[in-house]
């Protein structure tokens, strides 16, 4: 289980930055969701649309598991700070 890497080399061949960065993960997730929902609403039939929809679902699930914790009451989930810049993972 893993969320996407957040930094790549100039040729986009190798990941050079990884770790928890929930703000960037949430931005990427929102972009995938908006793209899939808007293309589906428009009646698009792109061959990659279902795959991106699956990525969006899997990313939502992994974000919930990796980037949130239960509140003290257990009634809510709270986004954790990232581990890349002095937060905790």
CSV table of N, CA and C in Angstrom, one decimal:
chain,number,residue,atom,x,y,z
A,1,UNK,N,0.8,-1.2,0.0
A,1,UNK,CA,0.0,0.0,0.0
A,1,UNK,C,0.9,1.2,0.0
A,2,UNK,N,0.6,2.1,-0.9
A,2,UNK,CA,1.4,3.3,-1.0
A,2,UNK,C,0.7,4.4,-1.8
A,3,UNK,N,0.9,5.6,-1.4
A,3,UNK,CA,0.4,6.7,-2.1
A,3,UNK,C,1.5,7.1,-3.1
A,4,UNK,N,1.2,7.9,-4.2
A,4,UNK,CA,2.1,8.2,-5.2
A,4,UNK,C,3.3,9.0,-4.7
A,5,UNK,N,4.5,8.8,-5.3
A,5,UNK,CA,5.6,9.6,-4.9
A,5,UNK,C,5.3,11.0,-5.3
A,6,UNK,N,6.0,12.0,-4.7
A,6,UNK,CA,5.7,13.4,-4.9
A,6,UNK,C,6.8,14.1,-5.6
A,7,UNK,N,7.9,13.5,-5.9
A,7,UNK,CA,9.0,14.2,-6.7
A,7,UNK,C,9.7,13.2,-7.5
A,8,UNK,N,9.9,13.6,-8.8
A,8,UNK,CA,10.6,12.8,-9.8
A,8,UNK,C,11.8,13.5,-10.4
A,9,UNK,N,12.7,12.7,-11.0
A,9,UNK,CA,13.8,13.3,-11.7
A,9,UNK,C,13.3,14.1,-12.9
A,10,UNK,N,14.1,14.8,-13.6
A,10,UNK,CA,13.7,15.6,-14.8
A,10,UNK,C,13.2,14.8,-15.9
A,11,UNK,N,13.5,13.6,-16.0
A,11,UNK,CA,13.0,12.7,-17.1
A,11,UNK,C,11.8,11.9,-16.7
A,12,UNK,N,11.3,12.1,-15.5
A,12,UNK,CA,10.2,11.5,-14.9
A,12,UNK,C,10.3,9.9,-14.9
A,13,UNK,N,11.5,9.5,-14.7
A,13,UNK,CA,11.8,8.0,-14.8
A,13,UNK,C,12.0,7.5,-13.4
A,14,UNK,N,12.5,8.3,-12.4
A,14,UNK,CA,12.8,7.8,-11.1
A,14,UNK,C,12.2,8.7,-10.0
A,15,UNK,N,11.6,8.1,-9.0
A,15,UNK,CA,11.1,8.8,-7.9
A,15,UNK,C,12.3,9.2,-7.0
A,16,UNK,N,12.4,10.5,-6.7
A,16,UNK,CA,13.5,11.0,-5.8
A,16,UNK,C,12.9,11.6,-4.5
A,17,UNK,N,11.6,11.6,-4.3
A,17,UNK,CA,11.0,12.1,-3.1
A,17,UNK,C,9.8,11.3,-2.8
A,18,UNK,N,9.8,10.8,-1.5
A,18,UNK,CA,8.6,10.0,-1.1
A,18,UNK,C,8.4,10.3,0.4
A,19,UNK,N,7.3,9.7,0.9
A,19,UNK,CA,7.0,10.0,2.3
A,19,UNK,C,5.6,10.6,2.4
A,20,UNK,N,5.1,10.8,3.6
A,20,UNK,CA,3.8,11.4,3.7
A,20,UNK,C,3.8,12.9,3.4
A,21,UNK,N,2.9,13.2,2.5
A,21,UNK,CA,2.7,14.6,2.2
A,21,UNK,C,1.2,14.8,2.0
A,22,UNK,N,0.3,14.7,3.0
A,22,UNK,CA,-1.1,14.6,2.9
A,22,UNK,C,-1.7,15.8,2.1
A,23,UNK,N,-1.1,17.0,2.1
A,23,UNK,CA,-1.7,18.1,1.4
A,23,UNK,C,-1.6,17.8,-0.1
A,24,UNK,N,-0.4,17.3,-0.6
A,24,UNK,CA,-0.3,17.0,-2.0
A,24,UNK,C,-1.1,15.8,-2.4
A,25,UNK,N,-1.2,14.8,-1.5
A,25,UNK,CA,-2.0,13.6,-1.8
A,25,UNK,C,-3.4,14.0,-2.0
A,26,UNK,N,-3.9,14.9,-1.1
A,26,UNK,CA,-5.3,15.4,-1.2
A,26,UNK,C,-5.6,16.2,-2.5
A,27,UNK,N,-4.6,17.0,-2.9
A,27,UNK,CA,-4.7,17.7,-4.2
A,27,UNK,C,-4.8,16.8,-5.4
A,28,UNK,N,-3.9,15.8,-5.4
A,28,UNK,CA,-3.9,14.8,-6.5
A,28,UNK,C,-5.2,14.0,-6.5
A,29,UNK,N,-5.6,13.6,-5.4
A,29,UNK,CA,-6.9,12.9,-5.3
A,29,UNK,C,-8.1,13.7,-5.8
A,30,UNK,N,-8.1,15.0,-5.4
A,30,UNK,CA,-9.2,15.8,-5.8
A,30,UNK,C,-9.2,16.0,-7.3
A,31,UNK,N,-8.0,16.1,-7.9
A,31,UNK,CA,-7.9,16.3,-9.4
A,31,UNK,C,-8.4,15.0,-10.1
A,32,UNK,N,-8.0,13.8,-9.6
A,32,UNK,CA,-8.5,12.6,-10.2
A,32,UNK,C,-10.0,12.5,-10.1
A,33,UNK,N,-10.5,12.8,-8.9
A,33,UNK,CA,-12.0,12.7,-8.8
A,33,UNK,C,-12.7,13.6,-9.7
A,34,UNK,N,-12.3,14.9,-9.7
A,34,UNK,CA,-13.0,15.9,-10.6
A,34,UNK,C,-12.9,15.5,-12.0
A,35,UNK,N,-11.7,15.0,-12.5
A,35,UNK,CA,-11.6,14.6,-13.9
A,35,UNK,C,-12.5,13.4,-14.2
A,36,UNK,N,-12.5,12.4,-13.4
A,36,UNK,CA,-13.4,11.3,-13.7
A,36,UNK,C,-14.9,11.7,-13.6
A,37,UNK,N,-15.3,12.4,-12.6
A,37,UNK,CA,-16.7,12.8,-12.5
A,37,UNK,C,-17.1,13.7,-13.7
A,38,UNK,N,-16.3,14.6,-14.1
A,38,UNK,CA,-16.7,15.5,-15.1
A,38,UNK,C,-16.7,14.8,-16.5
A,39,UNK,N,-15.8,13.9,-16.7
A,39,UNK,CA,-15.7,13.1,-18.0
A,39,UNK,C,-16.9,12.2,-18.1
A,40,UNK,N,-17.2,11.5,-16.9
A,40,UNK,CA,-18.4,10.6,-16.9
A,40,UNK,C,-19.7,11.4,-17.2
A,41,UNK,N,-19.8,12.6,-16.6
A,41,UNK,CA,-21.0,13.4,-16.8
A,41,UNK,C,-21.1,13.8,-18.2
A,42,UNK,N,-20.0,14.1,-18.8
A,42,UNK,CA,-20.0,14.5,-20.2
A,42,UNK,C,-20.2,13.4,-21.2
A,43,UNK,N,-20.3,12.2,-20.7
A,43,UNK,CA,-20.5,11.0,-21.5
A,43,UNK,C,-19.3,10.5,-22.3
A,44,UNK,N,-18.1,10.9,-21.7
A,44,UNK,CA,-16.8,10.5,-22.4
A,44,UNK,C,-16.7,9.0,-22.2
A,45,UNK,N,-16.0,8.4,-23.2
A,45,UNK,CA,-15.8,7.0,-23.2
A,45,UNK,C,-14.3,6.7,-23.5
A,46,UNK,N,-13.5,7.4,-22.9
A,46,UNK,CA,-12.0,7.2,-23.0
A,46,UNK,C,-11.6,5.9,-22.5
A,47,UNK,N,-10.7,5.2,-23.1
A,47,UNK,CA,-10.4,3.8,-22.7
A,47,UNK,C,-9.7,3.8,-21.3
A,48,UNK,N,-9.1,4.9,-20.9
A,48,UNK,CA,-8.4,5.0,-19.6
A,48,UNK,C,-9.3,5.5,-18.5
A,49,UNK,N,-10.5,5.9,-18.8
A,49,UNK,CA,-11.4,6.5,-17.7
A,49,UNK,C,-11.6,5.5,-16.6
A,50,UNK,N,-11.9,4.3,-16.9
A,50,UNK,CA,-12.2,3.3,-15.8
A,50,UNK,C,-10.9,3.1,-14.9
A,51,UNK,N,-9.8,3.1,-15.6
A,51,UNK,CA,-8.5,2.9,-14.8
A,51,UNK,C,-8.3,4.0,-13.9
A,52,UNK,N,-8.5,5.3,-14.4
A,52,UNK,CA,-8.3,6.4,-13.5
A,52,UNK,C,-9.3,6.4,-12.4
A,53,UNK,N,-10.5,6.0,-12.7
A,53,UNK,CA,-11.5,5.9,-11.6
A,53,UNK,C,-11.1,4.9,-10.5
A,54,UNK,N,-10.5,3.8,-10.9
A,54,UNK,CA,-9.9,2.8,-10.0
A,54,UNK,C,-8.8,3.4,-9.2
A,55,UNK,N,-7.9,4.2,-9.8
A,55,UNK,CA,-6.8,4.8,-9.1
A,55,UNK,C,-7.4,5.8,-8.1
A,56,UNK,N,-8.4,6.5,-8.4
A,56,UNK,CA,-9.0,7.5,-7.5
A,56,UNK,C,-9.6,6.8,-6.3
A,57,UNK,N,-10.3,5.7,-6.6
A,57,UNK,CA,-10.9,4.9,-5.4
A,57,UNK,C,-9.8,4.4,-4.5
A,58,UNK,N,-8.8,3.7,-5.2
A,58,UNK,CA,-7.7,3.2,-4.4
A,58,UNK,C,-6.9,4.2,-3.6
A,59,UNK,N,-6.8,5.4,-4.2
A,59,UNK,CA,-6.1,6.5,-3.5
A,59,UNK,C,-6.9,7.0,-2.3
A,60,UNK,N,-8.2,7.1,-2.5
A,60,UNK,CA,-9.1,7.5,-1.4
A,60,UNK,C,-8.9,6.5,-0.2
A,61,UNK,N,-9.0,5.2,-0.5
A,61,UNK,CA,-8.9,4.2,0.5
A,61,UNK,C,-7.5,4.3,1.2
A,62,UNK,N,-6.4,4.4,0.4
A,62,UNK,CA,-5.1,4.5,1.0
A,62,UNK,C,-4.9,5.8,1.8
A,63,UNK,N,-5.4,6.9,1.3
A,63,UNK,CA,-5.3,8.1,2.1
A,63,UNK,C,-6.0,8.0,3.4
A,64,UNK,N,-7.2,7.4,3.5
A,64,UNK,CA,-7.9,7.2,4.7
A,64,UNK,C,-7.1,6.3,5.7
A,65,UNK,N,-6.5,5.2,5.1
A,65,UNK,CA,-5.7,4.3,6.0
A,65,UNK,C,-4.4,4.9,6.4
A,66,UNK,N,-3.7,5.6,5.6
A,66,UNK,CA,-2.3,6.1,5.8
A,66,UNK,C,-2.2,7.5,6.3
A,67,UNK,N,-3.1,8.3,6.0
A,67,UNK,CA,-3.0,9.8,6.2
A,67,UNK,C,-4.0,10.3,7.2
A,68,UNK,N,-4.7,9.5,7.9
A,68,UNK,CA,-5.7,10.0,8.9
A,68,UNK,C,-5.6,9.1,10.1
A,69,UNK,N,-6.0,9.7,11.3
A,69,UNK,CA,-6.1,9.0,12.5
A,69,UNK,C,-7.4,9.2,13.2
A,70,UNK,N,-7.8,8.4,14.1
A,70,UNK,CA,-9.1,8.6,14.8
A,70,UNK,C,-8.9,9.7,15.8
A,71,UNK,N,-10.0,10.5,15.9
A,71,UNK,CA,-10.0,11.6,16.9
A,71,UNK,C,-10.1,10.9,18.3
A,72,UNK,N,-9.9,11.7,19.3
A,72,UNK,CA,-9.9,11.2,20.7
A,72,UNK,C,-11.2,10.5,21.1
A,73,UNK,N,-12.3,11.0,20.5
A,73,UNK,CA,-13.6,10.4,20.7
A,73,UNK,C,-13.9,9.2,19.9
A,74,UNK,N,-13.1,9.0,18.8
A,74,UNK,CA,-13.3,7.9,17.9
A,74,UNK,C,-14.4,8.2,16.9
A,75,UNK,N,-15.0,9.4,16.9
A,75,UNK,CA,-16.2,9.7,16.1
A,75,UNK,C,-15.7,10.3,14.8
A,76,UNK,N,-14.5,10.7,14.6
A,76,UNK,CA,-14.0,11.4,13.4
A,76,UNK,C,-12.6,10.9,13.0
A,77,UNK,N,-12.3,11.2,11.8
A,77,UNK,CA,-10.9,11.0,11.3
A,77,UNK,C,-10.2,12.3,11.1
A,78,UNK,N,-9.0,12.5,11.5
A,78,UNK,CA,-8.2,13.7,11.4
A,78,UNK,C,-7.0,13.5,10.5
A,79,UNK,N,-6.7,14.4,9.6
A,79,UNK,CA,-5.6,14.3,8.7
A,79,UNK,C,-4.3,14.5,9.5
A,80,UNK,N,-3.4,13.5,9.3
A,80,UNK,CA,-2.1,13.6,10.0
A,80,UNK,C,-1.2,14.7,9.3
A,81,UNK,N,-0.2,15.2,10.0
A,81,UNK,CA,0.8,16.0,9.3
A,81,UNK,C,1.7,15.1,8.5
A,82,UNK,N,2.4,15.7,7.5
A,82,UNK,CA,3.3,14.9,6.7
A,82,UNK,C,4.6,14.6,7.4
A,83,UNK,N,5.3,13.5,7.0
A,83,UNK,CA,6.5,13.2,7.6
A,83,UNK,C,7.7,13.8,6.9
A,84,UNK,N,7.4,14.5,5.8
A,84,UNK,CA,8.5,15.0,4.9
A,84,UNK,C,9.1,16.3,5.5
A,85,UNK,N,8.4,17.1,6.2
A,85,UNK,CA,8.9,18.4,6.7
A,85,UNK,C,8.6,18.6,8.2
A,86,UNK,N,9.0,17.6,9.0
A,86,UNK,CA,9.0,17.7,10.4
A,86,UNK,C,7.7,17.3,11.1
A,87,UNK,N,6.8,16.8,10.3
A,87,UNK,CA,5.5,16.3,11.0
A,87,UNK,C,5.7,14.9,11.5
A,88,UNK,N,4.7,14.2,11.6
A,88,UNK,CA,4.8,12.8,12.0
A,88,UNK,C,4.0,11.9,11.1
A,89,UNK,N,4.4,10.7,11.0
A,89,UNK,CA,3.7,9.7,10.1
A,89,UNK,C,3.0,8.7,10.8
